[in-house]
XYZ file of C-alpha atoms in Angstrom:
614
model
C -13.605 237.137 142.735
C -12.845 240.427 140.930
C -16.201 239.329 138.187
C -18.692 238.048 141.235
C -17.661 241.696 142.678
C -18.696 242.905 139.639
C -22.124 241.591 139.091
C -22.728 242.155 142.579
C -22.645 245.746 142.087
C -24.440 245.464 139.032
C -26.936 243.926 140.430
C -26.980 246.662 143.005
C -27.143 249.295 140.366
C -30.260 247.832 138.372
C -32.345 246.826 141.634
C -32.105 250.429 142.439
C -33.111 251.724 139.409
C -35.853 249.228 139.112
C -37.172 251.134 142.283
C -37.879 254.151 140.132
C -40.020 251.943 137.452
C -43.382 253.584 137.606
C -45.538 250.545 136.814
C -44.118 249.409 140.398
C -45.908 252.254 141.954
C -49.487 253.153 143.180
C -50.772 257.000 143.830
C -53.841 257.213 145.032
C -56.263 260.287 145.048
C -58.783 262.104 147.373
C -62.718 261.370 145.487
C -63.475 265.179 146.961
C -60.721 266.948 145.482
C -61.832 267.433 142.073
C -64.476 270.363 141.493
C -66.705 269.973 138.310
C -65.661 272.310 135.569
C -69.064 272.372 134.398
C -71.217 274.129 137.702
C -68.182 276.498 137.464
C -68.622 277.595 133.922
C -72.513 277.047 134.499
C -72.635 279.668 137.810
C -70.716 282.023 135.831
C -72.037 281.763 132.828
C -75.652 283.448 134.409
C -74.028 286.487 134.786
C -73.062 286.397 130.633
C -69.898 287.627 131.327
C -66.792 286.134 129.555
C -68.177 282.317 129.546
C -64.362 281.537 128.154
C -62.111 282.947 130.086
C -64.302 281.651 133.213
C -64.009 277.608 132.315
C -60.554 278.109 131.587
C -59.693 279.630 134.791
C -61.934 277.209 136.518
C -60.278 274.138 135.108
C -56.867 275.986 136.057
C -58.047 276.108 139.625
C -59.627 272.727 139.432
C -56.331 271.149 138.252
C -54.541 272.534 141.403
C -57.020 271.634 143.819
C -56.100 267.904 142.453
C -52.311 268.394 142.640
C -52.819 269.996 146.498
C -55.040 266.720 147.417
C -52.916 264.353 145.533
C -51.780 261.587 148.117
C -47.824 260.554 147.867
C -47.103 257.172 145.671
C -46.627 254.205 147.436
C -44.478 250.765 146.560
C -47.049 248.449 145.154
C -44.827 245.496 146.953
C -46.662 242.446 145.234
C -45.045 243.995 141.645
C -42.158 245.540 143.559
C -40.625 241.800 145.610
C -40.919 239.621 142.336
C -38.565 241.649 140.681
C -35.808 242.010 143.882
C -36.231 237.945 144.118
C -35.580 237.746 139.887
C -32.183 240.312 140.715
C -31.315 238.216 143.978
C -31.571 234.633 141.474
C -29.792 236.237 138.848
C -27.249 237.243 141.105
C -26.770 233.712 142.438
C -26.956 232.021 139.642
C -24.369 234.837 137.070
C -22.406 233.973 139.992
C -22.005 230.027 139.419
C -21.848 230.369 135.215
C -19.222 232.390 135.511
C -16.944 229.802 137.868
C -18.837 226.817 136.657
C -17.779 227.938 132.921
C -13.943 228.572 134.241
C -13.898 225.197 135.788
C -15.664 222.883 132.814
C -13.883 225.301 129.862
C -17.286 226.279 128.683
C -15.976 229.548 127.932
C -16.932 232.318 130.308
C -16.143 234.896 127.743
C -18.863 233.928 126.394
C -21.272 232.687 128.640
C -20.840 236.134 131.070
C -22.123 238.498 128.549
C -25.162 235.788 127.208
C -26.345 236.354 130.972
C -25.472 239.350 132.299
C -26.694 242.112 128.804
C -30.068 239.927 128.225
C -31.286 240.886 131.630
C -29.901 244.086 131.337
C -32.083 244.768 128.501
C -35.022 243.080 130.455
C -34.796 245.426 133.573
C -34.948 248.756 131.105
C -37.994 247.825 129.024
C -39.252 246.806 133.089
C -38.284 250.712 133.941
C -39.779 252.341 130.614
C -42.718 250.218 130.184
C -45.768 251.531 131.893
C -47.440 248.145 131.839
C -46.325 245.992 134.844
C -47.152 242.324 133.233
C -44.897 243.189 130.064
C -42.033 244.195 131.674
C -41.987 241.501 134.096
C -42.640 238.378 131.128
C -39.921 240.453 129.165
C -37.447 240.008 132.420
C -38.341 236.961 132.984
C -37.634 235.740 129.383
C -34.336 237.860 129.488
C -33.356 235.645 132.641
C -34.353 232.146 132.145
C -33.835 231.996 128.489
C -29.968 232.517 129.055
C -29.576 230.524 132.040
C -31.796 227.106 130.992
C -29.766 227.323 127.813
C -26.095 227.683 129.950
C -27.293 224.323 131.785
C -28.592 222.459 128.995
C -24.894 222.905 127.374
C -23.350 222.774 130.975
C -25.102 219.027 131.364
C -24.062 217.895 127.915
C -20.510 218.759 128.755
C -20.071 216.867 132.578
C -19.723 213.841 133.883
C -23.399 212.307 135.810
C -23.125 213.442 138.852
C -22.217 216.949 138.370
C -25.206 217.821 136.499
C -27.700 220.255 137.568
C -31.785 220.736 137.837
C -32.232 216.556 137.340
C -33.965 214.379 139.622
C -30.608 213.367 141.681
C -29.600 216.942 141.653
C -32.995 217.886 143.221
C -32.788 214.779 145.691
C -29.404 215.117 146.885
C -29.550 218.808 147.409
C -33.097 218.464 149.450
C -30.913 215.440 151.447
C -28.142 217.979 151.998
C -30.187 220.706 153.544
C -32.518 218.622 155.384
C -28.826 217.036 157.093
C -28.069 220.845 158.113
C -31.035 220.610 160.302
C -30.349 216.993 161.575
C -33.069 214.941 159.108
C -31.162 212.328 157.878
C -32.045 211.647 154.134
C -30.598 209.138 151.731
C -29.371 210.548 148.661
C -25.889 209.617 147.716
C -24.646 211.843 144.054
C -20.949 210.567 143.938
C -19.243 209.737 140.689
C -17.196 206.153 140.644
C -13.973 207.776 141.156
C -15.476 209.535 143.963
C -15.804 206.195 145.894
C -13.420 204.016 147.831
C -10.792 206.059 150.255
C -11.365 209.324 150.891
C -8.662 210.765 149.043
C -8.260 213.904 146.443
C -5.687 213.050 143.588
C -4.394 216.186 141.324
C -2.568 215.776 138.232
C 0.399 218.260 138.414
C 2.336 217.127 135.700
C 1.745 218.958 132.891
C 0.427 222.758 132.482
C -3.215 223.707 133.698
C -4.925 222.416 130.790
C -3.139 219.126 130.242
C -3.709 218.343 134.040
C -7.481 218.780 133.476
C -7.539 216.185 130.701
C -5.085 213.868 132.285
C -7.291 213.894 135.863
C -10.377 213.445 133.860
C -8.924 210.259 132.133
C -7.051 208.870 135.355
C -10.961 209.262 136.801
C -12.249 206.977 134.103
C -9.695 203.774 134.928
C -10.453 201.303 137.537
C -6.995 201.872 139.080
C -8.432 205.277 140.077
C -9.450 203.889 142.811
C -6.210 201.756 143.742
C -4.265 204.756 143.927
C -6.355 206.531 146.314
C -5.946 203.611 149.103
C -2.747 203.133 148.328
C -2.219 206.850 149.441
C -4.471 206.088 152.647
C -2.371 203.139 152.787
C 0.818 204.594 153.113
C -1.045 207.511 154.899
C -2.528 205.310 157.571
C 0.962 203.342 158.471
C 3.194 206.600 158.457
C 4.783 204.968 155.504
C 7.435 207.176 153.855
C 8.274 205.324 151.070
C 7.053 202.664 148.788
C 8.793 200.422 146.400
C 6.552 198.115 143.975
C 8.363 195.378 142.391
C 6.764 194.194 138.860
C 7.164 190.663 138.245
C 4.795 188.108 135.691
C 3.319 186.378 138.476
C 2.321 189.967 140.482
C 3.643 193.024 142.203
C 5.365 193.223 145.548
C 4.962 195.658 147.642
C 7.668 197.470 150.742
C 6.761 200.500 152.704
C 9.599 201.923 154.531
C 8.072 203.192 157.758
C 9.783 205.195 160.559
C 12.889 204.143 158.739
C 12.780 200.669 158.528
C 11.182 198.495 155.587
C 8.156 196.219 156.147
C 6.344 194.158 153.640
C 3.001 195.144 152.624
C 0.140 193.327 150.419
C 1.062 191.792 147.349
C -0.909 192.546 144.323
C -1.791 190.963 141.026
C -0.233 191.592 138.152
C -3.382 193.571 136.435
C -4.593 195.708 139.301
C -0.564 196.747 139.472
C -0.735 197.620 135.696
C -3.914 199.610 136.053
C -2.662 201.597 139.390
C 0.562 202.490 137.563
C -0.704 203.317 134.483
C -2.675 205.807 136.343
C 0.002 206.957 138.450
C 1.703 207.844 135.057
C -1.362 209.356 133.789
C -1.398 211.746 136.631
C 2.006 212.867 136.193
C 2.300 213.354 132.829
C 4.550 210.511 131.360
C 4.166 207.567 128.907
C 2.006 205.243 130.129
C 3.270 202.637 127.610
C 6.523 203.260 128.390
C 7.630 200.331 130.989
C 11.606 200.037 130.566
C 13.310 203.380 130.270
C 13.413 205.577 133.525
C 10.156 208.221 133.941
C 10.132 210.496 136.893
C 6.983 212.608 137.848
C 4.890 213.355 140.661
C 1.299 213.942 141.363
C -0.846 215.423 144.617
C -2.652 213.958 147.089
C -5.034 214.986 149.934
C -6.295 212.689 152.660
C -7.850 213.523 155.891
C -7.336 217.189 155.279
C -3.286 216.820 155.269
C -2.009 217.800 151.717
C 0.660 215.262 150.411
C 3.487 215.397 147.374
C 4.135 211.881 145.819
C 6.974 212.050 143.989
C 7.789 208.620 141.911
C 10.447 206.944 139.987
C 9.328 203.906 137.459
C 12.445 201.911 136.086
C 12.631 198.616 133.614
C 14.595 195.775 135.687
C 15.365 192.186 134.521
C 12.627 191.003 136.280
C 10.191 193.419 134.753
C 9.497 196.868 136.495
C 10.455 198.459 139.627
C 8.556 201.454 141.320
C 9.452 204.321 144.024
C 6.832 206.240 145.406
C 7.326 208.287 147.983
C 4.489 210.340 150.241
C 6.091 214.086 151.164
C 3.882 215.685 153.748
C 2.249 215.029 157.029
C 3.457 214.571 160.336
C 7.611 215.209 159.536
C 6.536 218.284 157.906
C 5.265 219.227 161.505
C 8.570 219.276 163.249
C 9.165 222.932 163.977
C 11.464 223.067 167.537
C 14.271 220.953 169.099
C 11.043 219.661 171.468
C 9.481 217.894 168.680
C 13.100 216.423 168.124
C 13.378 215.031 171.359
C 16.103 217.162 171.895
C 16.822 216.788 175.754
C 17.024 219.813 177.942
C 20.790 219.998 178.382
C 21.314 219.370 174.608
C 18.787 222.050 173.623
C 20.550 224.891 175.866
C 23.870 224.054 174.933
C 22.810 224.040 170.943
C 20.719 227.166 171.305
C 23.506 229.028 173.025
C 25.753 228.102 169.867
C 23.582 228.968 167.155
C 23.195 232.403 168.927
C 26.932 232.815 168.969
C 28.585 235.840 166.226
C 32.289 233.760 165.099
C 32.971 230.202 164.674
C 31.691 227.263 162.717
C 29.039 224.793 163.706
C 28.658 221.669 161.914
C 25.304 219.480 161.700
C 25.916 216.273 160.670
C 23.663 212.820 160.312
C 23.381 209.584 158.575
C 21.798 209.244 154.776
C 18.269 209.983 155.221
C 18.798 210.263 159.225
C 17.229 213.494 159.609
C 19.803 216.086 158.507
C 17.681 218.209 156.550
C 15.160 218.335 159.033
C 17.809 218.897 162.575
C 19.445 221.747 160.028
C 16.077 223.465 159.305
C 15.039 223.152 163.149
C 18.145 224.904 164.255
C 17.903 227.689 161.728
C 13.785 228.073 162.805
C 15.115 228.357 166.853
C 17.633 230.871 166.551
C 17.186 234.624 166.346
C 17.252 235.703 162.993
C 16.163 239.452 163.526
C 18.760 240.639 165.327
C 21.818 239.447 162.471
C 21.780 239.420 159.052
C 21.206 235.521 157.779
C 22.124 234.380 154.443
C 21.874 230.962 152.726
C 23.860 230.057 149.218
C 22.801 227.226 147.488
C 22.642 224.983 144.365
C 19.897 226.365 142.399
C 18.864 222.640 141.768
C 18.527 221.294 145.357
C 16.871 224.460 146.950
C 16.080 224.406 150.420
C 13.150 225.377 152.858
C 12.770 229.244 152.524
C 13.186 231.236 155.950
C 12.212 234.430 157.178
C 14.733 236.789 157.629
C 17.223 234.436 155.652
C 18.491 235.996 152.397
C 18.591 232.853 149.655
C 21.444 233.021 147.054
C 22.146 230.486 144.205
C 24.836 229.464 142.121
C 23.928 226.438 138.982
C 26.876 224.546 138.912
C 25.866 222.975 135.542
C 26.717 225.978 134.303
C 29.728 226.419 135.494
C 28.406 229.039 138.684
C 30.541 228.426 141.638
C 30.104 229.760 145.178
C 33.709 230.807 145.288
C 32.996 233.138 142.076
C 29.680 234.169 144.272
C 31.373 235.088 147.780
C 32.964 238.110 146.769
C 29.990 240.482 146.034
C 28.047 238.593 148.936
C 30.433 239.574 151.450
C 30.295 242.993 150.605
C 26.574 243.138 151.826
C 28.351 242.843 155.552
C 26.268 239.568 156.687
C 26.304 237.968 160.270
C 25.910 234.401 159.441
C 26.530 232.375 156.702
C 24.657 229.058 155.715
C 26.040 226.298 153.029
C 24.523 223.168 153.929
C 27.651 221.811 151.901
C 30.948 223.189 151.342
C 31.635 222.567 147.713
C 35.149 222.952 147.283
C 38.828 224.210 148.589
C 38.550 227.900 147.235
C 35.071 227.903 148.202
C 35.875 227.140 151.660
C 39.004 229.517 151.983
C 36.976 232.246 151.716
C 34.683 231.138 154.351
C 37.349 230.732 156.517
C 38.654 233.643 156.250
C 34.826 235.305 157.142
C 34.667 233.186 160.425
C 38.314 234.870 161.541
C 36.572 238.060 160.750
C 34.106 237.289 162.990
C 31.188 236.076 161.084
C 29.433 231.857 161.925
C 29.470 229.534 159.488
C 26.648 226.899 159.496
C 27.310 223.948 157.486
C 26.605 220.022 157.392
C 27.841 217.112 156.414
C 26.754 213.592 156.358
C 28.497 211.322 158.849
C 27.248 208.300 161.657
C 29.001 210.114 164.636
C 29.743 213.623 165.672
C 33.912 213.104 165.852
C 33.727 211.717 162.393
C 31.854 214.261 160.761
C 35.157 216.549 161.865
C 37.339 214.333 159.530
C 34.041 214.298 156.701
C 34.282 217.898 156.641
C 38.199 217.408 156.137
C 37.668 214.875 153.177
C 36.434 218.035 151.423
C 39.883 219.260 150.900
C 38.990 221.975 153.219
C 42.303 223.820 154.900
C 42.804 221.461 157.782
C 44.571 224.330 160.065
C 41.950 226.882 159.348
C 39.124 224.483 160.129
C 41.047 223.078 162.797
C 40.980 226.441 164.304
C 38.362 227.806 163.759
C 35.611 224.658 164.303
C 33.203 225.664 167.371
C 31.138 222.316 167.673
C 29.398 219.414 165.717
C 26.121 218.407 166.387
C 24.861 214.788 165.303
C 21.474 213.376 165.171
C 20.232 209.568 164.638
C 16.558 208.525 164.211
C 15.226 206.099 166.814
C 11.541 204.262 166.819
C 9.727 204.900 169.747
C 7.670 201.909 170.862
C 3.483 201.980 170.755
C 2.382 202.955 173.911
C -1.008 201.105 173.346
C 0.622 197.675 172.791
C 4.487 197.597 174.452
C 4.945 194.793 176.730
C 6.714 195.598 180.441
C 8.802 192.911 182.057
C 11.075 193.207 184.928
C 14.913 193.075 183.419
C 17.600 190.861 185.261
C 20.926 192.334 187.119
C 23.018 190.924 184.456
C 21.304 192.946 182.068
C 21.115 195.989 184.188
C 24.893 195.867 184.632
C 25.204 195.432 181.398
C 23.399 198.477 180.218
C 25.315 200.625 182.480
C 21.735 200.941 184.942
C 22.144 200.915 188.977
C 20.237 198.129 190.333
C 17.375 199.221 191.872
C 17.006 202.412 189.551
C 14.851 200.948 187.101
C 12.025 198.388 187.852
C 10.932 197.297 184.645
C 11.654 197.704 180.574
C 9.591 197.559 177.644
C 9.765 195.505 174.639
C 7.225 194.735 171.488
C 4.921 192.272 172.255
C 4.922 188.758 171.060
C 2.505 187.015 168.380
C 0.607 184.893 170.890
C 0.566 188.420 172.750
C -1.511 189.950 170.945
C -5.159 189.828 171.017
C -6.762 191.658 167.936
C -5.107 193.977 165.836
C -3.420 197.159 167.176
C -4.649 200.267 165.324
C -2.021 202.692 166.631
C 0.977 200.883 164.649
C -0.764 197.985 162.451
C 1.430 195.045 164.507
C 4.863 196.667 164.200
C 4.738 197.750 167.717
C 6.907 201.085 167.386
C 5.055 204.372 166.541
C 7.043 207.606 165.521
C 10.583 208.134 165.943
C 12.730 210.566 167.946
C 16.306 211.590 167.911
C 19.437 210.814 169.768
C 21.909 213.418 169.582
C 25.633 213.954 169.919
C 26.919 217.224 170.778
C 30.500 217.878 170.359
C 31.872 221.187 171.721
C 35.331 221.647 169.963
C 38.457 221.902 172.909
C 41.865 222.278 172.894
C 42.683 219.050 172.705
C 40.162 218.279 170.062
C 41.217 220.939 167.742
C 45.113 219.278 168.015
C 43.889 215.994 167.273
C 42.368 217.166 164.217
C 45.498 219.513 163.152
C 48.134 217.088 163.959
C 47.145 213.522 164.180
C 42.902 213.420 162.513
C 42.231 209.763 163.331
C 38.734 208.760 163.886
C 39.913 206.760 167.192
C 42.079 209.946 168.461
C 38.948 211.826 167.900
C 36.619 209.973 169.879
C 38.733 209.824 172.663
C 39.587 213.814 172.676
C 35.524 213.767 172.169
C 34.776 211.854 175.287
C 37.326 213.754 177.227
C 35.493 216.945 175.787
C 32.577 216.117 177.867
C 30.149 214.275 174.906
C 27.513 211.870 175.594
C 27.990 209.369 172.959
C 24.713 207.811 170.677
C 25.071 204.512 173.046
C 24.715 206.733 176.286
C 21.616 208.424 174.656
C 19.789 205.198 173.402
C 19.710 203.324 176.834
C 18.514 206.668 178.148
C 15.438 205.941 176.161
C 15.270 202.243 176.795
C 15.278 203.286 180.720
C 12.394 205.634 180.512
C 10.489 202.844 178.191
C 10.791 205.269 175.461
C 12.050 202.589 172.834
C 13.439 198.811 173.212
C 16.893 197.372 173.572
C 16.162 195.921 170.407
C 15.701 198.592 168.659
C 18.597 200.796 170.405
C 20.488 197.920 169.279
C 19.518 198.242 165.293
C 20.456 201.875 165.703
C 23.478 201.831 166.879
C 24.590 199.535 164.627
C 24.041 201.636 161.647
C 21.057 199.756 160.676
């Protein structure tokens, strides 16, 4: 930006001072003005006197009557607009050798100076020389000579259908402004990696240069084009993950989509070796290398949503196995407890205890149920300006960064512990303190000790239920009394599929199975379910025949009591718990789940998988 800024002004500079080239200018004179010396000297020279001094104060006098009749000068415009169109071109064109150098490695150091000082050179002999038709063949030269000799050596060095000036280059730009102005024109100028799925691939493996060459050989395999739809693949069904399975006889392929695995296309084993090998290639590793483990990651961009793609390739018994995942897209869109499906009630009650100045909230969750996403939600709703947030974390597993959220690290692999940490953090007076996982009994002494001076302690914990994420937090050799006491309320989240509103099934459930589910007769008229195979009429587009779409979150809230926090002191038994829970007022997972089924939110079928740990 800083060198187009640059030329710009340049540019600027020498158009203005081509304004003062006087070849570029016409002055025209009056015919009457000028007075013959001669009949001066002659009229004078009858009288004999001083025939010398006369002509020389008639030409004096005859020279002024020229200057006082003189017209102004004038732009001569057909000498004047060829050169501003030569400045405007060379402009443009500086312009695109300077990125177009950057982007191929041509050298701009180089190539800047070969077109910028040439034309330099050809605007001052312009200026100086009197004669018009030099000065502009000596610009001209100074301009296209540089530039025809950048493109010649730009061409040599690209692939087909980047170069510039051919006959496609001519016809596909000519097809893309005539499509500007509606004309349709046929002129496709794509390369063959360019085809197929409309997806971007990066190489980010490697430094700057090494991801140039490894994207430029990826480009020139056949699997190229494999690993772009299997990105729009994955893309298309929402899947999260993928895991290839490399056998002799082919690959297999499982996509693990809103949670749950489903079985994808098979592939043979040579378009599998060519769309790994590239997948490698991308991220930097040994392509050759099929048994030891090689973790990398490339990028990804499809229908304007940037992705991460993260993989893991191991050497099994029965040949290779793959995990690819796709990071981005629609969970990296969940911002507020409403696109949590966090119900009203819920929502208040949470809010109102994030917001409070003592205590200690736990957020809990299955593995890869959502905790990361439920704790980052909660931190985004609260009020961060008006108390002083602070986060401490392994320097290895960072989290999301927040606003107003000071982040401090400790690398336990060397030996950094947050206990060693806490001392000089707690002199900066914070409100609220964040560890996402209490690491030890010293650790959590110290925190402890914070929350009975009035400070809230946010932490998590993975667990299936909100009573026993109390005695997960407890396995952590925390002080059982101090937490005891001091615990305010656990919150805990489970992921549930939401059926496809464009091809659920309604049928009218019986009274045994309304009694069953807890449902008044009469209250519900009819419940939802995925449709059947011989149901199903073409192909649904919205969820590709798995009939659930999305997911959303059941949630159990548990708001600490009396009677909870003796449980947990004296007697911390998950059944004891759960009772003390219910008497506390919570709405267990089961309650929450045939909410949904009743509103034709989800299925009973798919509440049931849920709460079954499934």
């Amino acid at each position: 930006m800083q060198r187009t800024i640059w030329i710009l002004s340049c540019c600027a500079a020498l158009a203005l001072g081509a304004g003062f080239a006087p070849n570029l200018y016409a002055q025209e004179e009056s015919a009457d003005a000028e007075v013959p010396v001669d009949n001066v000297a002659a009229d004078e020279g009858e009288g004999g006197a001083q025939p010398q001094a006369s002509n020389d104060a008639a030409a004096a006098w005859n020279v002024a009557a020229v200057d006082a009749n003189r017209r102004p000068a004038t732009v001569n415009w057909l000498k004047l607009v060829p050169v501003i169109l030569m400045v405007l071109m060379w402009t443009a064109t500086g312009d695109w050798v300077n990125r177009s150098s950057q982007i191929h490695g041509l050298g701009y150091g180089k190539w800047n100076p070969v077109i910028f000082f040439p034309f330099v050179v050809g605007m001052v002999v312009l200026v100086l020389v009197p004669n018009y038709i030099v000065g502009i063949s000596v610009l001209s030269l100074a301009y296209f000579g540089p530039f025809i000799a950048y493109t010649i050596t730009h061409n040599k060095s690209v692939e087909a259908h980047q170069k510039v000036f051919t006959v496609d280059w001519f016809r596909y730009t000519l097809a893309e402004t005539l499509g500007k102005v509606g004309i349709k024109m046929n002129a496709e100028r794509v390369a063959d990696y360019e085809k197929g799925a409309p997806v971007d691939l990066e190489a980010i493996g490697g430094e700057d240069k090494i991801n140039q060459a490894n994207l430029i050989t990826a480009r020139q395999s056949p699997g190229y084009l494999l690993v772009k739809e299997l990105v729009a693949d994955m893309a298309t069904r929402r899947a999260e993950r993928m895991v290839l399975d490399y056998t002799q006889g082919g690959v297999s392929v499982k996509q693990l989509v809103d949670g749950v695995w489903q079985n994808g296309e098979s592939r043979d084993r040579d378009s599998g070796d060519v769309m790994l090998a590239v997948m490698k290639q991308l991220a930097n590793l040994d392509i050759t290398e099929r048994r030891k483990k090689q973790e990398g990651k490339f990028s990804a961009k499809y229908e304007g949503v940037s992705y991460l793609c993260p993989f893991v390739s191991q050497g099994v018994k029965t040949g290779e196995r793959v995990l690819m995942e796709l990071v981005g897209g629609a969970q990296a869109k969940l911002l507020t407890y409403d696109d949590l499906g966090m119900r009203e009630k819920i929502k208040a009650q949470w809010s109102e205890l994030m917001s409070l100045d003592e205590g200690i909230l736990v957020i809990a969750a299955p593995p890869e149920g959502g905790l990361t996403t439920l704790t980052d939600v909660s931190i985004l709703e609260t009020d961060r300006l008006m108390r002083d947030f602070v986060s401490i974390e392994e320097v290895h597993t960072q989290e999301r960064e927040f606003e107003n959220v000071a982040r401090h690290t400790y690398d336990a692999k060397q030996g950094e512990t947050v206990a060693a940490m806490l001392p000089g953090l707690i002199r900066t007076y914070p409100n609220v303190y964040i560890v996402r996982d209490v690491p030890d009994t010293e650790a959590a002494k110290l925190l402890f000790r914070e929350v009975e001076d009035n400070h809230l302690l946010i932490t998590t914990v993975q667990s299936l239920e909100a009573p026993e994420a109390l005695l997960r937090v407890l396995q952590k050799k925390v002080p059982r009394k101090e937490f005891g006491q001091l615990v305010t309320a656990v919150l805990c989240t489970r992921l549930i599929r939401k059926l496809c509103d464009k091809c659920k099934v309604a049928y009218e459930p019986g009274p045994d199975l309304l009694k069953k589910l807890g449902i008044p007769p009469g209250k519900v008229q009819e419940l939802y379910r995925v449709p059947k195979p011989d149901e199903i009429d073409k192909p649904c587009t919205a969820c590709s025949n798995i009939g659930y779409v999305g997911r959303t979150g059941l949630f159990e809230l548990l708001v600490a009591n009396d009677k909870v926090r003796e449980v947990l002191i004296k007697q911390p038994k998950i059944d004891l718990l759960r009772k003390a829970a219910r008497l506390a007022g919570m709405r267990t997972f089961q309650e929450e789940a045939i909410l949904l089924v009743a509103r034709g939110v989800t299925s009973i079928q798919e509440a049931q998988r849920v709460l079954q740990g499934k």
